Coordinates of C-alpha atoms in Angstrom, one line a residue:
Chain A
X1 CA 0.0 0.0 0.0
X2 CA 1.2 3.3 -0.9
X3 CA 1.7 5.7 2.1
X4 CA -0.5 8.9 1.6
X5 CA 2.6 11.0 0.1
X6 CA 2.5 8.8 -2.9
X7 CA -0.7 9.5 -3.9
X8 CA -2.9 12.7 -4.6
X9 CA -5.7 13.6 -2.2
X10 CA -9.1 12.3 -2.2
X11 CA -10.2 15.9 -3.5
X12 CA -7.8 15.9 -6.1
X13 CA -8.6 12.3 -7.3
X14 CA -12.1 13.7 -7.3
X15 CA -11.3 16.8 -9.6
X16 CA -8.9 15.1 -11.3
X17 CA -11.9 12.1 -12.8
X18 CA -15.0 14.3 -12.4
X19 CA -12.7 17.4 -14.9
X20 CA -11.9 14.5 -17.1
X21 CA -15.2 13.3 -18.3
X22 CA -16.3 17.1 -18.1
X23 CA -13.6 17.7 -20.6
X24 CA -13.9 14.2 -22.5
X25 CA -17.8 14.6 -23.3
X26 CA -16.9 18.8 -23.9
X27 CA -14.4 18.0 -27.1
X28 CA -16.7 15.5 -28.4
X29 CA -20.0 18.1 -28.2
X30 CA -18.1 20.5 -29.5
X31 CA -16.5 18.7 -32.5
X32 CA -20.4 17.2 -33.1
X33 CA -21.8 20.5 -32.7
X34 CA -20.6 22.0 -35.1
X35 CA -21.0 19.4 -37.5
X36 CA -24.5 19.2 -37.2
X37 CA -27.7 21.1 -38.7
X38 CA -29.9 18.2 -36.5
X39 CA -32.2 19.4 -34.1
X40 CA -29.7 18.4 -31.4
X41 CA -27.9 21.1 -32.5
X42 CA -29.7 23.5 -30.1
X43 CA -29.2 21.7 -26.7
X44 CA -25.6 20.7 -27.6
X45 CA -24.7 23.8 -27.8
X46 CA -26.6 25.1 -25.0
X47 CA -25.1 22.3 -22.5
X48 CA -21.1 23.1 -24.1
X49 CA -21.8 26.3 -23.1
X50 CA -23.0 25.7 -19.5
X51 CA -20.3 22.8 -19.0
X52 CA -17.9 25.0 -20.5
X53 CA -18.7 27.5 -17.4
X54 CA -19.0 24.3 -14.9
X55 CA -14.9 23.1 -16.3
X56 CA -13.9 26.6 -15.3
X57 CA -14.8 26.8 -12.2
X58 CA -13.7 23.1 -11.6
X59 CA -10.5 24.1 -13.2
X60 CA -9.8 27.2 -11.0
X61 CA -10.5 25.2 -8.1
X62 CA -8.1 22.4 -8.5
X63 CA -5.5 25.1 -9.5
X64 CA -6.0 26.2 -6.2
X65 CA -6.4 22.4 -4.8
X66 CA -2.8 21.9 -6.5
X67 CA -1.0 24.8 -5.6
X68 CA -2.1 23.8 -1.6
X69 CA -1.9 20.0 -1.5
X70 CA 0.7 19.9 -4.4
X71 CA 1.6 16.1 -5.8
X72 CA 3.6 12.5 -5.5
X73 CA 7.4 13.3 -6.3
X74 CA 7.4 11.5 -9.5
X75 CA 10.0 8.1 -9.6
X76 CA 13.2 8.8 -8.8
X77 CA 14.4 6.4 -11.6
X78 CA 12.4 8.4 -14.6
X79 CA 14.5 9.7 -17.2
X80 CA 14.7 13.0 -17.6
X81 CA 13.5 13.6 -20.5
X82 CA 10.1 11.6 -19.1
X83 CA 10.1 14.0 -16.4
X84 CA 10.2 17.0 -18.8
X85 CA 7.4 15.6 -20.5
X86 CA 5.2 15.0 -17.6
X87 CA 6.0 18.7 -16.0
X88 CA 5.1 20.5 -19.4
X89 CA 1.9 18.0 -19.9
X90 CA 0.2 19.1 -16.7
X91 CA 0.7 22.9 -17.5
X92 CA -0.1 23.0 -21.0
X93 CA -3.4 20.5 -19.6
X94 CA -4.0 23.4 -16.7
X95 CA -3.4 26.2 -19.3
X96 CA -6.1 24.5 -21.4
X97 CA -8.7 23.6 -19.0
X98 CA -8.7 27.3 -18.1
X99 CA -8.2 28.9 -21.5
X100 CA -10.3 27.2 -23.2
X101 CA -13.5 28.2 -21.7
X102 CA -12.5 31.9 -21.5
X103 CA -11.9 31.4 -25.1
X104 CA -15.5 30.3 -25.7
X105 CA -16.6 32.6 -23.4
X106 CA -14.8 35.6 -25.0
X107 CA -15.6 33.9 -28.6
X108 CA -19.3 34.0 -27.7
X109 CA -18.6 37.8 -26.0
X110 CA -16.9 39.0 -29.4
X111 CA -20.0 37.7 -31.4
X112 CA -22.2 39.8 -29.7
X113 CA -24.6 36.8 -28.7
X114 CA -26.1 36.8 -25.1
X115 CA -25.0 34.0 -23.1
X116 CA -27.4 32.2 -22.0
X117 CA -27.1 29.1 -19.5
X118 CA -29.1 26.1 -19.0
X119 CA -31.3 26.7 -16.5
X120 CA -31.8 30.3 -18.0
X121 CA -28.8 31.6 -16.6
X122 CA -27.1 34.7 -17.7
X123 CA -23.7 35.7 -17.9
X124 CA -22.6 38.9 -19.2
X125 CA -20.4 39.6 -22.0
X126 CA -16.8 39.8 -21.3
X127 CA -15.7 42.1 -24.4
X128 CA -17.7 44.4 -27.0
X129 CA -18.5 43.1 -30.0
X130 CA -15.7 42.7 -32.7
X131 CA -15.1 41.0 -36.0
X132 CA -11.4 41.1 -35.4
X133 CA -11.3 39.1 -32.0
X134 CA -14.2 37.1 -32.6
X135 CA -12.2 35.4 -35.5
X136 CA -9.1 35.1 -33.2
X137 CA -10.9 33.9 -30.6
X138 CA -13.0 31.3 -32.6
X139 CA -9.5 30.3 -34.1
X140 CA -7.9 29.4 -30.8
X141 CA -11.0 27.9 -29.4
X142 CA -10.9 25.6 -32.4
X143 CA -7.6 24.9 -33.0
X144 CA -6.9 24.6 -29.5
X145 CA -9.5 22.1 -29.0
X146 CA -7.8 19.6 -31.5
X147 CA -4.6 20.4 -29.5
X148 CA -6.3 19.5 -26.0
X149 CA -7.4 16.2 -27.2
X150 CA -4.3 15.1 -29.1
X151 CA -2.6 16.2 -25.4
X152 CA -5.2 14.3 -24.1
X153 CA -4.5 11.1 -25.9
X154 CA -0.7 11.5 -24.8
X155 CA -2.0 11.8 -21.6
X156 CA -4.1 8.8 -21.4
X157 CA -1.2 6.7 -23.1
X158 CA 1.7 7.9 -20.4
X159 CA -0.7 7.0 -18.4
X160 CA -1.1 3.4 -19.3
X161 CA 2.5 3.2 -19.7
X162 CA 3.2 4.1 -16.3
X163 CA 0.4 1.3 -14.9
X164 CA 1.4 -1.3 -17.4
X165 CA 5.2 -1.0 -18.6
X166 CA 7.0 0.6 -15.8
X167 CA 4.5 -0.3 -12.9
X168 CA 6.1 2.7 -11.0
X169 CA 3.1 3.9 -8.8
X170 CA 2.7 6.8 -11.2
X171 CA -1.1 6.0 -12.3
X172 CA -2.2 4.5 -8.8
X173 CA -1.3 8.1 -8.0
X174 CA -4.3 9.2 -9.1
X175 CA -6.3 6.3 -10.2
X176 CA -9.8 6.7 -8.3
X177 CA -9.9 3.8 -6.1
X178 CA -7.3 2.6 -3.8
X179 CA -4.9 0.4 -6.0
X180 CA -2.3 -1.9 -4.6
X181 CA 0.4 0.3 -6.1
X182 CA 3.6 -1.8 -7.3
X183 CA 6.9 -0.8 -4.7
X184 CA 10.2 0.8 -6.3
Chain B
X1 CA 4.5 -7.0 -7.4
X2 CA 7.9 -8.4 -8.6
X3 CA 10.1 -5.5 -10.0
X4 CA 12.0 -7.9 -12.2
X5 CA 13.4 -6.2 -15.5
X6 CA 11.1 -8.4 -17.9
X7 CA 8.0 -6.6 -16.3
X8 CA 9.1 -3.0 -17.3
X9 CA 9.8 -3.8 -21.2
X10 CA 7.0 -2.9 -23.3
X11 CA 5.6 -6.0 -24.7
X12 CA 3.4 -6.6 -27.6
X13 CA 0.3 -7.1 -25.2
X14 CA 0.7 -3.9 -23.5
X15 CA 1.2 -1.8 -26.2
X16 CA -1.4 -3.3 -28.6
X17 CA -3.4 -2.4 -25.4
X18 CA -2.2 1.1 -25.4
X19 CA -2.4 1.7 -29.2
X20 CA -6.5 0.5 -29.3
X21 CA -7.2 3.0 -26.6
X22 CA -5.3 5.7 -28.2
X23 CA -6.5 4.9 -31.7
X24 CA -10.1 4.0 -30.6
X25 CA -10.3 7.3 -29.0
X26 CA -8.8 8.9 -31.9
X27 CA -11.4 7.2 -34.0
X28 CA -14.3 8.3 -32.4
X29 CA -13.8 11.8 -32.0
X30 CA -13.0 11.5 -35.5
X31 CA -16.6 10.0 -35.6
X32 CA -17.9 12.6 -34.2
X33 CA -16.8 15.6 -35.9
X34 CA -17.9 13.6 -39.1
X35 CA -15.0 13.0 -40.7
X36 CA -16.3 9.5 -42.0
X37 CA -19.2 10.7 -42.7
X38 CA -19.0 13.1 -46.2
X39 CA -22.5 13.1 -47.2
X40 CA -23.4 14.6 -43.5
X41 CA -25.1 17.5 -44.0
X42 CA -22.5 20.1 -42.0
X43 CA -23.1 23.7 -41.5
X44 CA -20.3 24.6 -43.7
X45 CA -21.8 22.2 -46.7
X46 CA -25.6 23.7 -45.8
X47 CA -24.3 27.5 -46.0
X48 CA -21.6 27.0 -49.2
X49 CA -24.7 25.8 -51.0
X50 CA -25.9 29.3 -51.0
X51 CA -23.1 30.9 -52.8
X52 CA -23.2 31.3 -56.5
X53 CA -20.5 29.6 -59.3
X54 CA -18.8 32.8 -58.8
X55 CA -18.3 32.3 -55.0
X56 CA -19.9 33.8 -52.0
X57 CA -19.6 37.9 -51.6
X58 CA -16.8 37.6 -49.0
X59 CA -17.8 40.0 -45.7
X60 CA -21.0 39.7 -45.9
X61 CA -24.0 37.5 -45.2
X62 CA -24.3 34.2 -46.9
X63 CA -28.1 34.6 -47.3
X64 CA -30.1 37.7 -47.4
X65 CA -27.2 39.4 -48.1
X66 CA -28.3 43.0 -48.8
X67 CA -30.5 44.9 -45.8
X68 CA -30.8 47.9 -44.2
X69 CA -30.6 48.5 -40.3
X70 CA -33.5 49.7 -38.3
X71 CA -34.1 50.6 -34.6
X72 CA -37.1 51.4 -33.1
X73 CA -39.5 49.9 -30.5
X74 CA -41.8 47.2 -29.2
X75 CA -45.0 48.4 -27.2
X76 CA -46.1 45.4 -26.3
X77 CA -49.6 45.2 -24.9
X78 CA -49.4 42.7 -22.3
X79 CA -52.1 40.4 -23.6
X80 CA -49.0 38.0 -24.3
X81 CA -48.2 37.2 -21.0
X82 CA -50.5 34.3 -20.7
X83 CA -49.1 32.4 -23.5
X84 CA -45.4 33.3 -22.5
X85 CA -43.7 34.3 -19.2
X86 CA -41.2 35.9 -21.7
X87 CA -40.8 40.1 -20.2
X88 CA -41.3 41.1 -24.1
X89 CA -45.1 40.0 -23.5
X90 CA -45.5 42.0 -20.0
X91 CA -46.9 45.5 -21.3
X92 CA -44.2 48.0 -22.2
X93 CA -42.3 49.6 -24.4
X94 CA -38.9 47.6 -25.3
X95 CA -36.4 49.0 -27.4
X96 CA -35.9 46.9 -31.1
X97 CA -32.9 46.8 -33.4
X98 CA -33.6 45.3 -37.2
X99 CA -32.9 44.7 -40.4
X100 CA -35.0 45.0 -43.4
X101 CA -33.2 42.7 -46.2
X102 CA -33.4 40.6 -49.5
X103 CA -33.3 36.4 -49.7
X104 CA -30.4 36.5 -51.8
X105 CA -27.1 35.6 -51.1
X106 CA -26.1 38.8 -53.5
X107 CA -25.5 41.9 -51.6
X108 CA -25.5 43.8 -54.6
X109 CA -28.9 42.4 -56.1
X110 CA -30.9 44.7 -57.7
X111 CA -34.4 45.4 -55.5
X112 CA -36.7 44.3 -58.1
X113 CA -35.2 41.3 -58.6
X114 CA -35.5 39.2 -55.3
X115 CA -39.3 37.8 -54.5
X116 CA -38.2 37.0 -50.9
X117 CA -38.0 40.1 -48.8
X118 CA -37.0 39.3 -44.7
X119 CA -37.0 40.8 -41.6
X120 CA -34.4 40.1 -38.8
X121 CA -35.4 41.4 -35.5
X122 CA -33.9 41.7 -31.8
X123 CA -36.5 42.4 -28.9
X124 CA -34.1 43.6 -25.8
X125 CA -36.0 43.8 -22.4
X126 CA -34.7 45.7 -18.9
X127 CA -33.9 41.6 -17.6
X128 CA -31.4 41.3 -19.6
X129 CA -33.8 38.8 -21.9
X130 CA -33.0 38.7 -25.6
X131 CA -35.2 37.5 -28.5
X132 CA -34.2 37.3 -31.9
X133 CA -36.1 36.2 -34.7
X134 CA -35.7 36.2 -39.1
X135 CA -39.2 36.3 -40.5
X136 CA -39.9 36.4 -44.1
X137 CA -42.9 38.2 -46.5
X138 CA -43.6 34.1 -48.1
X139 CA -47.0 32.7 -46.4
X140 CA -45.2 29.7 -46.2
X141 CA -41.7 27.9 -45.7
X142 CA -40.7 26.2 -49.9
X143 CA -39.6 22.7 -48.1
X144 CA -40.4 21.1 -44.4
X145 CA -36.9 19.7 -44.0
X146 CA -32.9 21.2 -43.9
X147 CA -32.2 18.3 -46.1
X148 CA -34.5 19.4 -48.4
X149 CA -33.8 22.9 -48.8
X150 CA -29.9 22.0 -49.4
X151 CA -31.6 20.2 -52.2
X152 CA -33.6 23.1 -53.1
X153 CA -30.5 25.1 -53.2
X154 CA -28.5 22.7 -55.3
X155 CA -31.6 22.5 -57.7
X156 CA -31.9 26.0 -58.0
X157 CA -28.8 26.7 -58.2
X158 CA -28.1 24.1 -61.1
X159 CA -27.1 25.0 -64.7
X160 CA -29.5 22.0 -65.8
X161 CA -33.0 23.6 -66.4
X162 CA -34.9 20.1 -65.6
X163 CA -33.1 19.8 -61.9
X164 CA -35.5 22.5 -60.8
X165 CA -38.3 20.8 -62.7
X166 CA -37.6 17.4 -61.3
X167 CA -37.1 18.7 -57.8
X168 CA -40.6 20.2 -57.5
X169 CA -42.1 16.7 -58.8
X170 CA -40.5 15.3 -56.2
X171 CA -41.5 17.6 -53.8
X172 CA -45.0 18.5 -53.7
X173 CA -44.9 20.5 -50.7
X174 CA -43.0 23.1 -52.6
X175 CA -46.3 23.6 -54.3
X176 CA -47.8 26.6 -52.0
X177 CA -44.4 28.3 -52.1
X178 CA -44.4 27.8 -55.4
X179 CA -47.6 29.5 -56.3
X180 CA -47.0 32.4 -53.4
X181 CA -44.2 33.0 -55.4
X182 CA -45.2 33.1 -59.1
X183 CA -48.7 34.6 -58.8
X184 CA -48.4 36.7 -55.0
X185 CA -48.3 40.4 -55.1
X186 CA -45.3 42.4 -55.5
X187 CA -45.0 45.6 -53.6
X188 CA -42.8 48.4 -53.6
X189 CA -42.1 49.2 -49.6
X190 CA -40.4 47.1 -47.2
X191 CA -43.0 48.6 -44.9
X192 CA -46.3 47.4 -46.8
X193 CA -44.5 44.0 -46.1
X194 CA -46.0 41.1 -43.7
X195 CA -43.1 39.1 -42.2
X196 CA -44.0 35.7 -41.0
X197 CA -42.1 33.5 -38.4
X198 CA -43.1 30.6 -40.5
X199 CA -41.3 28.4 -37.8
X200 CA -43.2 27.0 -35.2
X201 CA -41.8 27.4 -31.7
X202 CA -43.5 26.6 -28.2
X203 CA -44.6 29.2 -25.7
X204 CA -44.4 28.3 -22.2
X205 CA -47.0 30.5 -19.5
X206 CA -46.2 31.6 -16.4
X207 CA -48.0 27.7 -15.0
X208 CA -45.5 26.4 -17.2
X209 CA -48.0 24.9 -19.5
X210 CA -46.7 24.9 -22.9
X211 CA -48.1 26.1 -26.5
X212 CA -46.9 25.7 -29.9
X213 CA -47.7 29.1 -31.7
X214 CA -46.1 30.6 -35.0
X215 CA -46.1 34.2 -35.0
X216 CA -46.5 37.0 -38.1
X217 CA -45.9 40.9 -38.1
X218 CA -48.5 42.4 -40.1
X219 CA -47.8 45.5 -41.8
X220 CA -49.9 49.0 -40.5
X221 CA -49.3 50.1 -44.4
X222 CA -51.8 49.4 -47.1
X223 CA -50.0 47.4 -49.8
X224 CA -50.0 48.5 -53.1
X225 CA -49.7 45.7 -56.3
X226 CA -46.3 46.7 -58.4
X227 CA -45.7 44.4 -61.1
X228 CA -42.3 43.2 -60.9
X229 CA -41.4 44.8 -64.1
X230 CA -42.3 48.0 -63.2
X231 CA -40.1 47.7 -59.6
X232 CA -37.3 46.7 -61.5
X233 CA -37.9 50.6 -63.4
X234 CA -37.4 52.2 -60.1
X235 CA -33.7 51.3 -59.8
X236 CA -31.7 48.4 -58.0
X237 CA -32.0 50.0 -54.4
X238 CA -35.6 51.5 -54.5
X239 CA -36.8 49.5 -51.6
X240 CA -33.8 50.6 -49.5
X241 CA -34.2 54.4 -50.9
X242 CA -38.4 54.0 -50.2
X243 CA -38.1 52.7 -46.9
X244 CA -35.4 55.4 -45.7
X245 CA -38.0 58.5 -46.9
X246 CA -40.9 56.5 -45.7
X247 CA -39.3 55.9 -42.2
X248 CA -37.9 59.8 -41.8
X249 CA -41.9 60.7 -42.6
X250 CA -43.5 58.9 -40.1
X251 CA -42.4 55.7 -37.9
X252 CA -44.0 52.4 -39.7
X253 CA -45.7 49.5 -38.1
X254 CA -46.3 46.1 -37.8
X255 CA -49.1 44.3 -35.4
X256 CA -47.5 41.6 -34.1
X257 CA -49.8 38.3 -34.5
X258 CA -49.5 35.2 -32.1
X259 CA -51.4 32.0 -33.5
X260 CA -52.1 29.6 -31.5
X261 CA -52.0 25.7 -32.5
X262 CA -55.0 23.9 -32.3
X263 CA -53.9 20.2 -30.9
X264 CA -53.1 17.8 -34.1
X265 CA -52.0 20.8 -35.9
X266 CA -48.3 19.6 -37.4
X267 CA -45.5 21.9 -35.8
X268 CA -43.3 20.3 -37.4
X269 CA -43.3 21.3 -40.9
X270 CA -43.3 25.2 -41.9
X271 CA -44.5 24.7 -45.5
X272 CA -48.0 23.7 -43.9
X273 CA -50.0 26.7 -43.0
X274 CA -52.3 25.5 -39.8
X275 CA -56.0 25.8 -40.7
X276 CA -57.9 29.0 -40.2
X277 CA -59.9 29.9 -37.1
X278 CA -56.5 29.3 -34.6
X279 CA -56.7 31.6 -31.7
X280 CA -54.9 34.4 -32.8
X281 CA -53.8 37.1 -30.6
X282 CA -52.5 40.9 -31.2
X283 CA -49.7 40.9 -28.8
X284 CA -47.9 44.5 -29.7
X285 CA -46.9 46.8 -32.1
X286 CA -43.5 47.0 -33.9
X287 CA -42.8 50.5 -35.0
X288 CA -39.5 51.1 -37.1
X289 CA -38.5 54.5 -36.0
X290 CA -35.0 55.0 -37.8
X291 CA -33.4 53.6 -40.5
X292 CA -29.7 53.6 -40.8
X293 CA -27.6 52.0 -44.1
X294 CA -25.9 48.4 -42.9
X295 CA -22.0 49.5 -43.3
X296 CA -22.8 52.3 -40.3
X297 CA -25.8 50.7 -38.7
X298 CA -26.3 48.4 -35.6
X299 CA -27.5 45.4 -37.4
X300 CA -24.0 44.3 -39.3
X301 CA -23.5 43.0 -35.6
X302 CA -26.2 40.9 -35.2
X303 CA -26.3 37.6 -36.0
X304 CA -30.4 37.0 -36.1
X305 CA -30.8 33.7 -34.7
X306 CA -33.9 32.3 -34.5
X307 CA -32.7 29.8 -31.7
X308 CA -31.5 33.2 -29.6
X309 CA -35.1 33.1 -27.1
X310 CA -35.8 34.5 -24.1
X311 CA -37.5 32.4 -21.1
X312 CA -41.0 31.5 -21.8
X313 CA -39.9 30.7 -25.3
X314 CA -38.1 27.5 -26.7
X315 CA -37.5 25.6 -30.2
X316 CA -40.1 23.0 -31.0
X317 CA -40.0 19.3 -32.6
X318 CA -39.8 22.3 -36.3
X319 CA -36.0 21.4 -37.6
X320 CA -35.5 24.8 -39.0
X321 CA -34.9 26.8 -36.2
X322 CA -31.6 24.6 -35.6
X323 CA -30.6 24.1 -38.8
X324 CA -30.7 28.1 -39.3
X325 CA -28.9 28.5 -36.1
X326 CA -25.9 26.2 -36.6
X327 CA -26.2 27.7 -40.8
X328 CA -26.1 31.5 -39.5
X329 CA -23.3 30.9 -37.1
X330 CA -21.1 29.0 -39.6
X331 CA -22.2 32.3 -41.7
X332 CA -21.4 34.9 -38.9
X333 CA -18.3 33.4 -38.5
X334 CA -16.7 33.1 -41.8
X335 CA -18.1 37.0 -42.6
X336 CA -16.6 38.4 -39.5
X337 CA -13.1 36.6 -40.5
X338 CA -13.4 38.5 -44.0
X339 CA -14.4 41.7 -42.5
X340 CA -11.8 43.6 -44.2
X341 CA -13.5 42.9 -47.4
X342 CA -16.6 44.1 -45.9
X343 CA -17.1 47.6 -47.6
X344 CA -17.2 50.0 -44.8
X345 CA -17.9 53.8 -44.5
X346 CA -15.2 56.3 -42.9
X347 CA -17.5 56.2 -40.4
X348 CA -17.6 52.7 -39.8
X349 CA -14.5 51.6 -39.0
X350 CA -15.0 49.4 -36.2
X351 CA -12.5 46.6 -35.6

């Protein structure tokens, strides 16, 4: 059994699974979304924007959640250049879970379109309308999206490489049950 | 777990495991965004349908493509708060911001050559609720289905004079468009106009008991017959030229009409007029108070989406209303990202 320094909290377990099919279903409405003329169209978009909202707030919060509780060292015995990888994964994941729904947010702003919640809940505009940002904004959201889930994938495949190649405690880290996590 | 050496190579079974996930995952976001699926009918394949061989008029709309802004206000008259908890029903006045335009995707069209005349329309109220809505002058919507107009669009669009013919056979429902638009009256005023919601969309009251209704703004102005012809005479921005004089003479108006599905009545298809003798209510009174040319005026901005509702007012089981969201977005978007070719006044230059 892992002592408790080798594995995230409970909380961040929590965030970690609950932001990940938040984010999951998110790229997959949005790519559908806008591939679509169907009458789904409508609530698809309604519920990206709302989740959109719901991934920001879950993603400022485990900023915070991180910054207090921090994380497992990683292995002593990972390469370097495995170690790199991992620290600029988890900010370029962090930058994206909070950029991307200001993106939307500022996209959506930019467009001059109210935003409107489900649940009928308002949010105001973050910027005046402009044709200029709106395109740069709707660039970056887009873009960026096909980045986050390529980073995504990369993610998902460390992580099975950690749990299944190098069995180095690494996934039971954060995996969300209690794992008998291998020793060193 | 033993650490022995053998257990941290990757072996064909592990990374035949990792690859499926990966690719899987790959695969179905792939899926998704319809990459295997090329005869989808996408928003960008819907809204390039519009544009002529020449290509689409970059900067501007992809559809009713030549307008005119307009602001002015709703007085509404209350008696449409028992259909819809929506504040634009609670008596008041509510200021309005429109756009008088041409179903063409040609923003250069001559007037007298476009039968379809439209009218998008923005009701703001003090809550912070925003309705928008793009009602046209036709009684009746040419097909009941997107798929149908993207065929309707490739039809009429074709160089082949029989793929219009064979398209009408195989859609009879094109029939009462078809005759609104060969034998209806002309006029020569945006403002002697009717503009019809077509669309049908559900009202929901303050006891949350819900309504399908289809609303029409009925013009104040007596209309007066123009042949076509004759319109044509008057020049290629006559309506544009009319409605500015008209406008600084005296504010026009429009009653706004709710209709009220009887149950049975199909909400589902907008080339099916319901039958006569539906509750109808007045619920207000548009008046257009200025008129303001599109390069300088508040409406370039909008984006009049029919799916953009307040509370008390949602899309029903009509397809339209989401198709013509998702088609106007993917139409907002690619003008505002060739705005520079958009052909602005000194006045107008906005970012």
């Amino acid at each position: 059994m892992p002592t408790p320094s080798h594995r995230f909290t409970a909380l961040q377990r929590l965030l970690h699974w609950l932001m990940a099919i938040c984010i999951i279903s998110m790229l997959f409405i949005g790519v559908g979304m806008v591939s679509t003329v169907a009458p789904k169209y409508v609530p698809l978009v309604a519920t990206h924007k709302t989740l959109g909202m719901v991934i920001l707030v879950l993603a400022l919060l485990r900023l915070g959640v991180r910054i207090y509780s921090g994380a497992p060292a990683l292995p002593a015995n990972l390469p370097e250049p495995m170690k790199l990888a991992a620290l600029l994964s988890h900010y370029l994941l962090y930058a994206l879970m909070i950029a991307m729904p200001l993106l939307g947010w500022a996209m959506t702003s930019t467009a001059n379109y109210p935003i409107v919640l489900l649940g009928n809940v308002q949010l105001p505009a973050i910027l005046p309308q402009s044709d200029r940002l709106h395109t740069l904004f709707w660039d970056a959201h887009f873009y960026l999206a096909f980045a986050f889930f390529a980073l995504i994938l990369v993610h998902v495949a460390a992580a099975l490489f950690h749990l299944l190649v190098r069995r180095d405690g690494v996934f039971e880290a954060m995996a969300p049950v209690n794992l008998p996590a291998p020793r060193d | 777990m033993p650490d022995s050496p053998s257990s941290r190579r990757l072996t064909f079974g592990t990374a035949a495991i990792i690859a499926v996930v990966v690719a899987g995952s790959a695969g179905a976001f792939a899926y998704t965004a319809g990459w295997f699926s090329p005869n989808r009918l996408t928003p960008p394949r819907l809204v390039a349908a519009f544009a002529p061989p020449s290509g689409p008029a970059l900067g501007h709309r992809r559809n009713h493509a030549k307008g005119i802004c307009f602001t002015g206000t709703f007085e509404s008259n209350g008696k449409g708060a028992e259909l819809s908890r929506a504040q634009a029903f609670q008596a008041g006045q509510y200021p309005v911001l429109g756009r008088f335009n041409l179903g063409t995707p040609n923003p250069d069209a001559p007037d007298g050559t476009v039968r379809v005349r439209g009218m998008g329309l923005q009701i703001a109220t003090p809550n912070g609720e925003v309705w928008r809505m793009a009602m046209i002058n036709a009684p009746v919507f040419p097909v009941a289905t997107p798929e149908a107009f993207y065929q309707l669009l490739h039809a009429a669009g074709s160089k082949d004079p029989e793929a219009m013919k064979s398209f009408v056979a195989a859609h009879p429902e094109f029939a009462s468009f078809g005759a609104w638009a060969e034998g209806g009256a002309w006029t020569a005023s945006y403002a002697e106009e009717p503009y019809n919601g077509l669309n049908a969309f559900t009202f929901i009251d303050p006891s949350g008991t819900e309504r399908a209704v289809r609303w029409s703004l009925v013009p104040a102005a007596p209309a007066t017959a123009i042949t076509q012809a004759e319109l044509e005479k008057r020049g290629p921005d006559s309506l544009e030229k009319e409605i500015t004089e008209r406008v600084r003479q005296a504010p026009q108006r429009w009653t706004m009409n709710v209709v009220v599905a009887n149950p049975g009545d199909v909400t589902s298809d907008p080339t099916k007029a319901w039958p006569a003798g539906r509750r109808t209510l007045e619920v207000g009174t548009l008046v257009v108070q200025k008129i303001e040319a599109e390069a300088d005026g508040p409406c370039r901005e909008v984006n009049f989406d029919p799916t953009v509702l307040p509370p008390g007012i949602r899309v029903s089981d009509d397809p339209f209303p989401a198709a013509r969201s998702a088609a106007y977005t993917r139409s907002y978007d690619l003008r505002t990202s060739e705005s520079r070719y958009y052909p602005r006044t000194a006045a107008g230059t906005k970012p």
